[in-house]
Short mmCIF file of C-alpha atoms in Angstrom, two decimals:
data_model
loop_
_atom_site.label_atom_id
_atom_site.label_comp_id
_atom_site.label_asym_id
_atom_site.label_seq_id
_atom_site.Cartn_x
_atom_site.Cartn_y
_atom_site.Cartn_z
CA UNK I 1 13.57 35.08 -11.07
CA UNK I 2 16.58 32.63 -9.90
CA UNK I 3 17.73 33.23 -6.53
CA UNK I 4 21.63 32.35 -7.27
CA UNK I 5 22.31 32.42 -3.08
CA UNK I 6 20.48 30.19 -2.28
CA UNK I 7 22.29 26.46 -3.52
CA UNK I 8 20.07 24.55 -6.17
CA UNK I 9 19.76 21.30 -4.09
CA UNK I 10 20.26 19.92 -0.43
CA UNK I 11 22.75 17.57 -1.18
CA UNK I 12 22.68 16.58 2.52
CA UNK I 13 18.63 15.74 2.77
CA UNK I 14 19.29 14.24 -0.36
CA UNK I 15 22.31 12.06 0.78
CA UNK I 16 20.29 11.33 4.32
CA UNK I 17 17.24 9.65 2.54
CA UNK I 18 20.02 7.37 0.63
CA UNK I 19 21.36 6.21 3.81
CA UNK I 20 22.91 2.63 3.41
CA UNK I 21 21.74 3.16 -0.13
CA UNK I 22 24.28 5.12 -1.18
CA UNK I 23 24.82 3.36 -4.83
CA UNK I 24 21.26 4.14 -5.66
CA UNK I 25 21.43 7.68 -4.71
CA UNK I 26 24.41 7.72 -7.91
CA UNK I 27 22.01 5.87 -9.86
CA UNK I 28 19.07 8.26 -9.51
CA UNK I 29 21.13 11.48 -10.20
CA UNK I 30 22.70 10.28 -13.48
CA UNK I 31 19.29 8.59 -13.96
CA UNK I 32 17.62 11.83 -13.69
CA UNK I 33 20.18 14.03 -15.54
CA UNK I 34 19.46 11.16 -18.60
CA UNK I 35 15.76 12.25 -17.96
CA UNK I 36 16.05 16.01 -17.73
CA UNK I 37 16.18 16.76 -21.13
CA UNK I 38 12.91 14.75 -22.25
CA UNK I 39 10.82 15.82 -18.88
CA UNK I 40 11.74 19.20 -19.89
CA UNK I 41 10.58 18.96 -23.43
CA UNK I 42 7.44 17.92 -22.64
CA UNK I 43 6.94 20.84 -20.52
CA UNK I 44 8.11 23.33 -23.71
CA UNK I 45 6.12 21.42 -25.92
CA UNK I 46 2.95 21.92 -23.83
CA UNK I 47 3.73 25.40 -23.65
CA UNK I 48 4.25 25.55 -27.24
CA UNK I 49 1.03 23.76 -27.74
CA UNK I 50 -1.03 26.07 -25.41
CA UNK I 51 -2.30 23.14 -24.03
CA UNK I 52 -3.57 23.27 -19.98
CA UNK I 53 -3.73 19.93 -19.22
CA UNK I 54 -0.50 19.05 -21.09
CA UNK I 55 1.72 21.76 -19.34
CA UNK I 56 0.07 20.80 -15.75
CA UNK I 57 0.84 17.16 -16.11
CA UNK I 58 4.04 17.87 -17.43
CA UNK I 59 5.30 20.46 -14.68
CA UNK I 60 3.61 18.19 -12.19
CA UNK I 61 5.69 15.35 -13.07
CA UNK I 62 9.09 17.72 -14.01
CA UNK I 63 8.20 19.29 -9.89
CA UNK I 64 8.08 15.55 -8.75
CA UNK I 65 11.14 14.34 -10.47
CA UNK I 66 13.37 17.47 -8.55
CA UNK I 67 11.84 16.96 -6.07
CA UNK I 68 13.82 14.28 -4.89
CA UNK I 69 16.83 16.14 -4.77
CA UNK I 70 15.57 18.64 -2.33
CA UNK I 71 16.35 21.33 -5.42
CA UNK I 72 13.76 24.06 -3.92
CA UNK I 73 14.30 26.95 -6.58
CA UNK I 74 13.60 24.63 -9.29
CA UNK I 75 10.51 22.91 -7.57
CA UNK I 76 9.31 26.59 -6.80
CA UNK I 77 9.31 27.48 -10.61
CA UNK I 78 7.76 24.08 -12.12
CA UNK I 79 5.26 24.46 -9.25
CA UNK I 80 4.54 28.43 -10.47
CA UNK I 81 4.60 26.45 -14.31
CA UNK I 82 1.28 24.52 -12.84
CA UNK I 83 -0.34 27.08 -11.08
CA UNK I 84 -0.30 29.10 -14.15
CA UNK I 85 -1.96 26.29 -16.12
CA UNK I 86 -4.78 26.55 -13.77
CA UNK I 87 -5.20 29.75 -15.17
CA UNK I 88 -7.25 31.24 -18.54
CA UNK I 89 -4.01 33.19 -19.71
CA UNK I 90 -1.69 30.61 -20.48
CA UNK I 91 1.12 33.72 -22.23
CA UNK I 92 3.21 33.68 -18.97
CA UNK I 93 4.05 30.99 -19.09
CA UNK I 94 6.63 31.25 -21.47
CA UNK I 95 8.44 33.69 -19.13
CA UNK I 96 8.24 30.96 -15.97
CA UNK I 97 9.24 28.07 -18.38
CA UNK I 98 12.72 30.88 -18.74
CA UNK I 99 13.12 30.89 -15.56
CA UNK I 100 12.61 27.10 -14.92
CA UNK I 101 15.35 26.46 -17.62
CA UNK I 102 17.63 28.85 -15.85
CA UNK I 103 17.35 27.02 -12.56
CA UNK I 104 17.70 23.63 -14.04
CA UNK I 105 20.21 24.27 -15.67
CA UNK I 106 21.91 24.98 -12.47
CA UNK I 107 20.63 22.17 -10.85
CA UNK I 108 22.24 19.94 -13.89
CA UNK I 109 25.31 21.43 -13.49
CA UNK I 110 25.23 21.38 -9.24
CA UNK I 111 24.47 17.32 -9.52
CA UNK I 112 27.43 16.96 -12.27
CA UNK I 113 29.53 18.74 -10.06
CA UNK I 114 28.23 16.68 -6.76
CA UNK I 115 29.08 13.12 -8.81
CA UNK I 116 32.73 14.37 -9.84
CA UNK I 117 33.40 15.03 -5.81
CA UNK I 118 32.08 11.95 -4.93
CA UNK I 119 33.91 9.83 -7.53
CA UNK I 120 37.36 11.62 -6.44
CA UNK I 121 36.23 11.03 -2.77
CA UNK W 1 7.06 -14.05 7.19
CA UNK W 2 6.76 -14.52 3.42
CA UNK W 3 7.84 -11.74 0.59
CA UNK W 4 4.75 -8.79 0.97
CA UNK W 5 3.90 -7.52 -2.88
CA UNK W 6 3.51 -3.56 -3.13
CA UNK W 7 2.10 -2.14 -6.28
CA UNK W 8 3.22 0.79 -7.30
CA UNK W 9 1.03 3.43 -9.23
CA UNK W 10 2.65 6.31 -10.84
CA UNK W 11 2.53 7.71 -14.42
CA UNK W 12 6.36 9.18 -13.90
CA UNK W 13 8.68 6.49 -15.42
CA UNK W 14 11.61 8.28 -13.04
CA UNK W 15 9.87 8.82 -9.73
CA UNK W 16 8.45 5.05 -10.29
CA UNK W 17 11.63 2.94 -10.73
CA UNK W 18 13.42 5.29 -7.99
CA UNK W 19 10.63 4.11 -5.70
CA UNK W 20 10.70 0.73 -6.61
CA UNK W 21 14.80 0.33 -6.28
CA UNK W 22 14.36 2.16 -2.92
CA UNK W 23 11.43 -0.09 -1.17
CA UNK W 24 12.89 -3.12 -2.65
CA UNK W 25 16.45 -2.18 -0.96
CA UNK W 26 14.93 -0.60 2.34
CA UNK W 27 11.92 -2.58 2.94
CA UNK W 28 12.59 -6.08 1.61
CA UNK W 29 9.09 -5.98 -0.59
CA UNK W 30 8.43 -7.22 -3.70
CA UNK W 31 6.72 -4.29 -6.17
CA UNK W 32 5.01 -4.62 -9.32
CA UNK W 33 4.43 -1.28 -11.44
CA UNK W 34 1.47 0.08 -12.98
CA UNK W 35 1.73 3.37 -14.95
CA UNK W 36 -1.86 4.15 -15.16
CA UNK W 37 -5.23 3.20 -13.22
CA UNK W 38 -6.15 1.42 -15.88
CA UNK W 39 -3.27 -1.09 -15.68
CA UNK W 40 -3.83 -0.98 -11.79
CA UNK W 41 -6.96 -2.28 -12.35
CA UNK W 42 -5.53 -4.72 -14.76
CA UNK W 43 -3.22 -6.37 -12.15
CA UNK W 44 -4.90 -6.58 -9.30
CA UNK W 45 -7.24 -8.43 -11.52
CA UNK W 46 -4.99 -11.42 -11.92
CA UNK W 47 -2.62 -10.81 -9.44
CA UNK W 48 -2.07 -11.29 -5.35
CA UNK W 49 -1.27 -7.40 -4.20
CA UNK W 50 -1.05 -6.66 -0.31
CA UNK W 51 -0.82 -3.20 -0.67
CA UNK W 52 -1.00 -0.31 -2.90
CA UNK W 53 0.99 2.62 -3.48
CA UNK W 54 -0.69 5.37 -5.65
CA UNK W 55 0.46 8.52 -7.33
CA UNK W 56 -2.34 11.18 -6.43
CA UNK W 57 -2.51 12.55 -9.88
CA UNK W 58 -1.99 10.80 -13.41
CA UNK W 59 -2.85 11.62 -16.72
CA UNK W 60 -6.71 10.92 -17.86
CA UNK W 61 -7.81 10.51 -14.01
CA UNK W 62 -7.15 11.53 -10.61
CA UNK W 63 -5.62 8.84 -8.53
CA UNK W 64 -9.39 9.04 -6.12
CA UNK W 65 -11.23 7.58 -9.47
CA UNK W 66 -8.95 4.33 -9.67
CA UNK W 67 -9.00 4.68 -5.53
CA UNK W 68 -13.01 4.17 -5.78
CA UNK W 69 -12.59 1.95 -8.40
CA UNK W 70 -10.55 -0.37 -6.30
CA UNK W 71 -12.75 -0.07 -3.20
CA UNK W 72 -15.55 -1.66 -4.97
CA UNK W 73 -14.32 -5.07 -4.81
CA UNK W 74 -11.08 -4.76 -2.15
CA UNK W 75 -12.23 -3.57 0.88
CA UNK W 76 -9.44 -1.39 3.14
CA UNK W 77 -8.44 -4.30 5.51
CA UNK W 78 -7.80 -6.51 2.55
CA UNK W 79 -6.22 -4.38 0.40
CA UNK W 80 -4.33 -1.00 2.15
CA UNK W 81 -4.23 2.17 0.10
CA UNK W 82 -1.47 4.65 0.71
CA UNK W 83 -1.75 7.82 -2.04
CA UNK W 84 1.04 9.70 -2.24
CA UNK W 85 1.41 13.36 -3.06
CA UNK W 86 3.22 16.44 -3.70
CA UNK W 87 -0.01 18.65 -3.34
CA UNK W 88 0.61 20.68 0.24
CA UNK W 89 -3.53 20.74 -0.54
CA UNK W 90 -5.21 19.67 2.72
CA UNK W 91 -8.57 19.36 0.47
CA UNK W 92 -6.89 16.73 -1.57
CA UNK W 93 -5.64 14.68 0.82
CA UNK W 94 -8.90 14.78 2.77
CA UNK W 95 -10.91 13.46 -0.35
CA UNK W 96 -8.08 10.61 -0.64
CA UNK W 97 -8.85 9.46 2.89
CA UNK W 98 -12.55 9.90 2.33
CA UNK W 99 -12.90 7.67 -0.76
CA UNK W 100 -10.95 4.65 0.73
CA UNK W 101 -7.41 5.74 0.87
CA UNK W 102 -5.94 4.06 4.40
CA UNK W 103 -2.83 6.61 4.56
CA UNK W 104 -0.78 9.01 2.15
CA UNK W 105 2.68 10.22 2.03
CA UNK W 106 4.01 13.19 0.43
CA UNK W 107 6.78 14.00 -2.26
CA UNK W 108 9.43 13.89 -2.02
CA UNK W 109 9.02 10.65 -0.79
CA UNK W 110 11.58 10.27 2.69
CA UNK W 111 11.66 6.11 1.88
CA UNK W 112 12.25 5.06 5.66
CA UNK W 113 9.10 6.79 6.42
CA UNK W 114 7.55 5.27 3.15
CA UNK W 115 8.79 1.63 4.48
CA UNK W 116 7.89 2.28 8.26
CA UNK W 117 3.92 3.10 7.11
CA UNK W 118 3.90 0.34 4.40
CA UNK W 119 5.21 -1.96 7.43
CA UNK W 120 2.78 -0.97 9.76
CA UNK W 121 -0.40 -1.10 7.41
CA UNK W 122 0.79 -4.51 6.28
CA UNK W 123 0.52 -5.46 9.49
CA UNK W 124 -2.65 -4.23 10.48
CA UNK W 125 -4.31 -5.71 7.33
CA UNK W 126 -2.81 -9.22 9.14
CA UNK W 127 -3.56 -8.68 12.88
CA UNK W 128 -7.04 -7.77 11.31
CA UNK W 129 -7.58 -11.00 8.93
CA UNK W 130 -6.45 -12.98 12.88
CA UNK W 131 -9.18 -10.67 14.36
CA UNK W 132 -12.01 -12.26 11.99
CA UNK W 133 -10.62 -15.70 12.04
CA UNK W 134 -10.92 -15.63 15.50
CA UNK W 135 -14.05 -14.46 15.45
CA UNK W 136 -15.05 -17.18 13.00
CA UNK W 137 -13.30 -19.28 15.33
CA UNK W 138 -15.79 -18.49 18.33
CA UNK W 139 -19.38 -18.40 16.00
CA UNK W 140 -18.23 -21.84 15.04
CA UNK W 141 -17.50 -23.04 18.79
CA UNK W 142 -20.78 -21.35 20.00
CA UNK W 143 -22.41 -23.29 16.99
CA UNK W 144 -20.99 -26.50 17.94
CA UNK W 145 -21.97 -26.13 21.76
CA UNK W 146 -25.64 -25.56 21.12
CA UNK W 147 -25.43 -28.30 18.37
CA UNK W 148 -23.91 -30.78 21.39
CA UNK W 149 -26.91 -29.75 23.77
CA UNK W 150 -29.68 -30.18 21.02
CA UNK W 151 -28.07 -33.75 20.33
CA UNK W 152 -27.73 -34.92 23.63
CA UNK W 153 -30.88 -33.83 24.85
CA UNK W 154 -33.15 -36.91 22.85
CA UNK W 155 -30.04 -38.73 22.64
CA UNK W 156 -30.18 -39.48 26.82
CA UNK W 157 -34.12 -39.74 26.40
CA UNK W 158 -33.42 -42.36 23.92
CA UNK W 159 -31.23 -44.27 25.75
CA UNK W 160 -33.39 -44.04 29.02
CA UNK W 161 -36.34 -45.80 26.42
CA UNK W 162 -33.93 -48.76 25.96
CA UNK W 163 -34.76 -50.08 29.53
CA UNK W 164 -38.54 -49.40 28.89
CA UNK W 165 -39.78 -53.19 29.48
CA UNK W 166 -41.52 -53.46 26.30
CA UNK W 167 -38.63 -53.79 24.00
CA UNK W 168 -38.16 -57.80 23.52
CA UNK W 169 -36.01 -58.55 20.31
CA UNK W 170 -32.66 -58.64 22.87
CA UNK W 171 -30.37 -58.49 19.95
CA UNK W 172 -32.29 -55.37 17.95
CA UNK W 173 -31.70 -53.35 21.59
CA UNK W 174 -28.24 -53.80 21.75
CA UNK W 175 -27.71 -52.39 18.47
CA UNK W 176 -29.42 -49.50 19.46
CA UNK W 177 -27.89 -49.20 22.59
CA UNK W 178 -24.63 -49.55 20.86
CA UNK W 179 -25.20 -46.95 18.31
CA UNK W 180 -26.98 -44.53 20.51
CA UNK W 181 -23.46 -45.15 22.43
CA UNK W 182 -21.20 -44.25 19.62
CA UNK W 183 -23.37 -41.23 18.82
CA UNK W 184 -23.01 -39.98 22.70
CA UNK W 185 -19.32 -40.60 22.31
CA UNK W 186 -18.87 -38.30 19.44
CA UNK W 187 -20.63 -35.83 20.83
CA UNK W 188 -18.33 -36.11 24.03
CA UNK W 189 -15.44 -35.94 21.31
CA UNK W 190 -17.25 -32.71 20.24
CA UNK W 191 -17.76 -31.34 23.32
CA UNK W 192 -13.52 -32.23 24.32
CA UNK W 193 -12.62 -30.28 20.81
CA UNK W 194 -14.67 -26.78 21.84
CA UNK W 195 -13.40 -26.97 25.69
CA UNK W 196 -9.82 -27.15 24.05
CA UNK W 197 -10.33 -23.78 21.90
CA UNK W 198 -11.31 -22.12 24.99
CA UNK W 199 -8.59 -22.74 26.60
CA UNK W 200 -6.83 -21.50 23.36
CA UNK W 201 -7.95 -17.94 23.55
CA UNK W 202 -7.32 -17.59 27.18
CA UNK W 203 -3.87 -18.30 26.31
CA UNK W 204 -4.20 -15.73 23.32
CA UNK W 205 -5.69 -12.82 25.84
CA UNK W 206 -2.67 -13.60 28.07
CA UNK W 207 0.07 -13.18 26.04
CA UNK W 208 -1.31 -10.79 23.45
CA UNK W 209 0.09 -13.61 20.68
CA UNK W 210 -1.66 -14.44 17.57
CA UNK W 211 -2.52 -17.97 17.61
CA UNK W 212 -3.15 -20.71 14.38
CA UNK W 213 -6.70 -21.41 14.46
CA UNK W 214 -6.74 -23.41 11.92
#
């Protein structure tokens, strides 16, 4: 379930590790919203396919990618996506990948909002 | 200090290029990219790598296959291995470390940590390569002492035999004595060179500097 209290990213853990590379740290969020929509059809695809191995390799790399933003409720539900995969029924995991789209789909809309206040800054 | 050249392993196109914009920015280094163990492999076969970064888990393998892989021809002083991982598995990090891996860092990746442990195992795998040149260094000294003393030895015996009063042809002796002469010289040359080196590494203990031995 998404836990709308608690913010989708840590903008300020996120900033930190940019420090005195702030132009990258632009670079790597509209680099990774360009990104989102492929990582995340890998991950449905595997699903779709009922393939393990696909859908832990593709959460794996989906939790690595938001990872980088600190985005905790997101990293939370790819990690439950590859957990699941370990598992022999692979039917939940159409319910987590629902859940996953709900929170990165507030994380896409967090970092859109996050470049507009820094480019008015 | 010349340009150090990281290699970095990881099947995720995004995490990849974010790592190599941010350790090229931060750190100075030069990186290469390899999105598989395969192509690892491939590189360091034809190319000069001082150290390796590698994703813990790819597709196909687990980044400890290409690790062992590696370790058969690069051992860790020559070639440092930091894995890095998102796993908060103690288990996999231990088998990392146990099948070569020199370090590992986890995801996300915090890059002035990532540059600070790359630094510092750079610099090991140097202080280490002085270590053995040093100690190269000293087998060779101790070779050439005991190579002075077995040369000298018969080389003063022959000399003494030059006065012996049964050697007539004057002009045949003074050869010898000549060339016996330049052959005790050398070795005094020889024995000037090793005394030097020693005096080398006391000035090396001293200080705690590396030195050029070569």
């Amino acid at each position: 379930m998404s836990n709308i209290n608690q913010p989708s990213f840590d903008h300020i853990k996120f900033m930190t590790n940019f420090q005195g590379i702030e132009d990258l740290a632009i670079e790597t969020i509209n680099s990774f919203l360009e990104s989102l929509p492929k990582l995340a059809l890998a991950l449905e695809t595997a699903i779709h396919k009922m393939s393990a191995d696909e859908i832990e390799l593709a959460a794996h790399t989906l939790k690595g990618a938001i990872s980088n933003f600190y985005a905790e409720p997101a990293k939370l539900a790819a990690w439950k996506l590859e957990q699941m995969s370990h598992g022999s029924d692979l039917q939940g995991t159409k319910v987590a990948f629902s859940n996953l789209k709900i929170e990165l789909d507030r994380l896409e809309r967090d970092l859109k909002i996050f470049l507009s206040e820094r480019r008015a800054a | 200090m010349t340009t150090k050249t990281i290699l970095i392993v990881d099947d995720s196109e995004f995490d990849r290029q974010l790592l190599t914009k941010a350790l090229t920015a931060k750190g100075g280094f030069k990186i290469m990219e390899a999105r598989s163990g395969d192509q690892c492999l491939e590189i360091l076969s034809t190319q000069k790598i001082d150290l390796i970064l590698m994703d813990i888990m790819m597709p196909g393998t687990f980044g400890t296959e290409v690790l062992m892989k590696i370790r058969e021809k690069h051992n860790p002083i020559e070639l440092p291995i930091i894995m890095v991982t998102s796993k908060a598995d103690a288990s996999d990090v231990i088998r990392c470390l146990q099948s070569g891996a020199n370090d590992y860092i986890t995801k996300p990746v915090t890059f002035d940590v990532a540059v600070t442990r790359i630094s510092t195992h750079l610099r090991l795998a140097e202080v280490s390569r002085e270590m053995s040149r040093l100690q190269e260094m000293a087998a060779l000294d101790a070779m050439i002492t005991t190579y002075n003393h077995e040369i000298n030895n018969p080389l003063a015996i022959a000399i003494g035999c030059l006065n012996a009063p049964l050697l007539k042809d004057e002009v045949a002796v003074e050869k010898l004595k000549s060339s016996l002469w330049r052959v005790a010289d050398i070795v005094k040359k020889i024995r000037s060179v090793t005394e030097k080196k020693e005096a080398e590494y006391e000035q090396y203990a001293s200080s705690g500097r590396t030195i050029k031995v070569r």
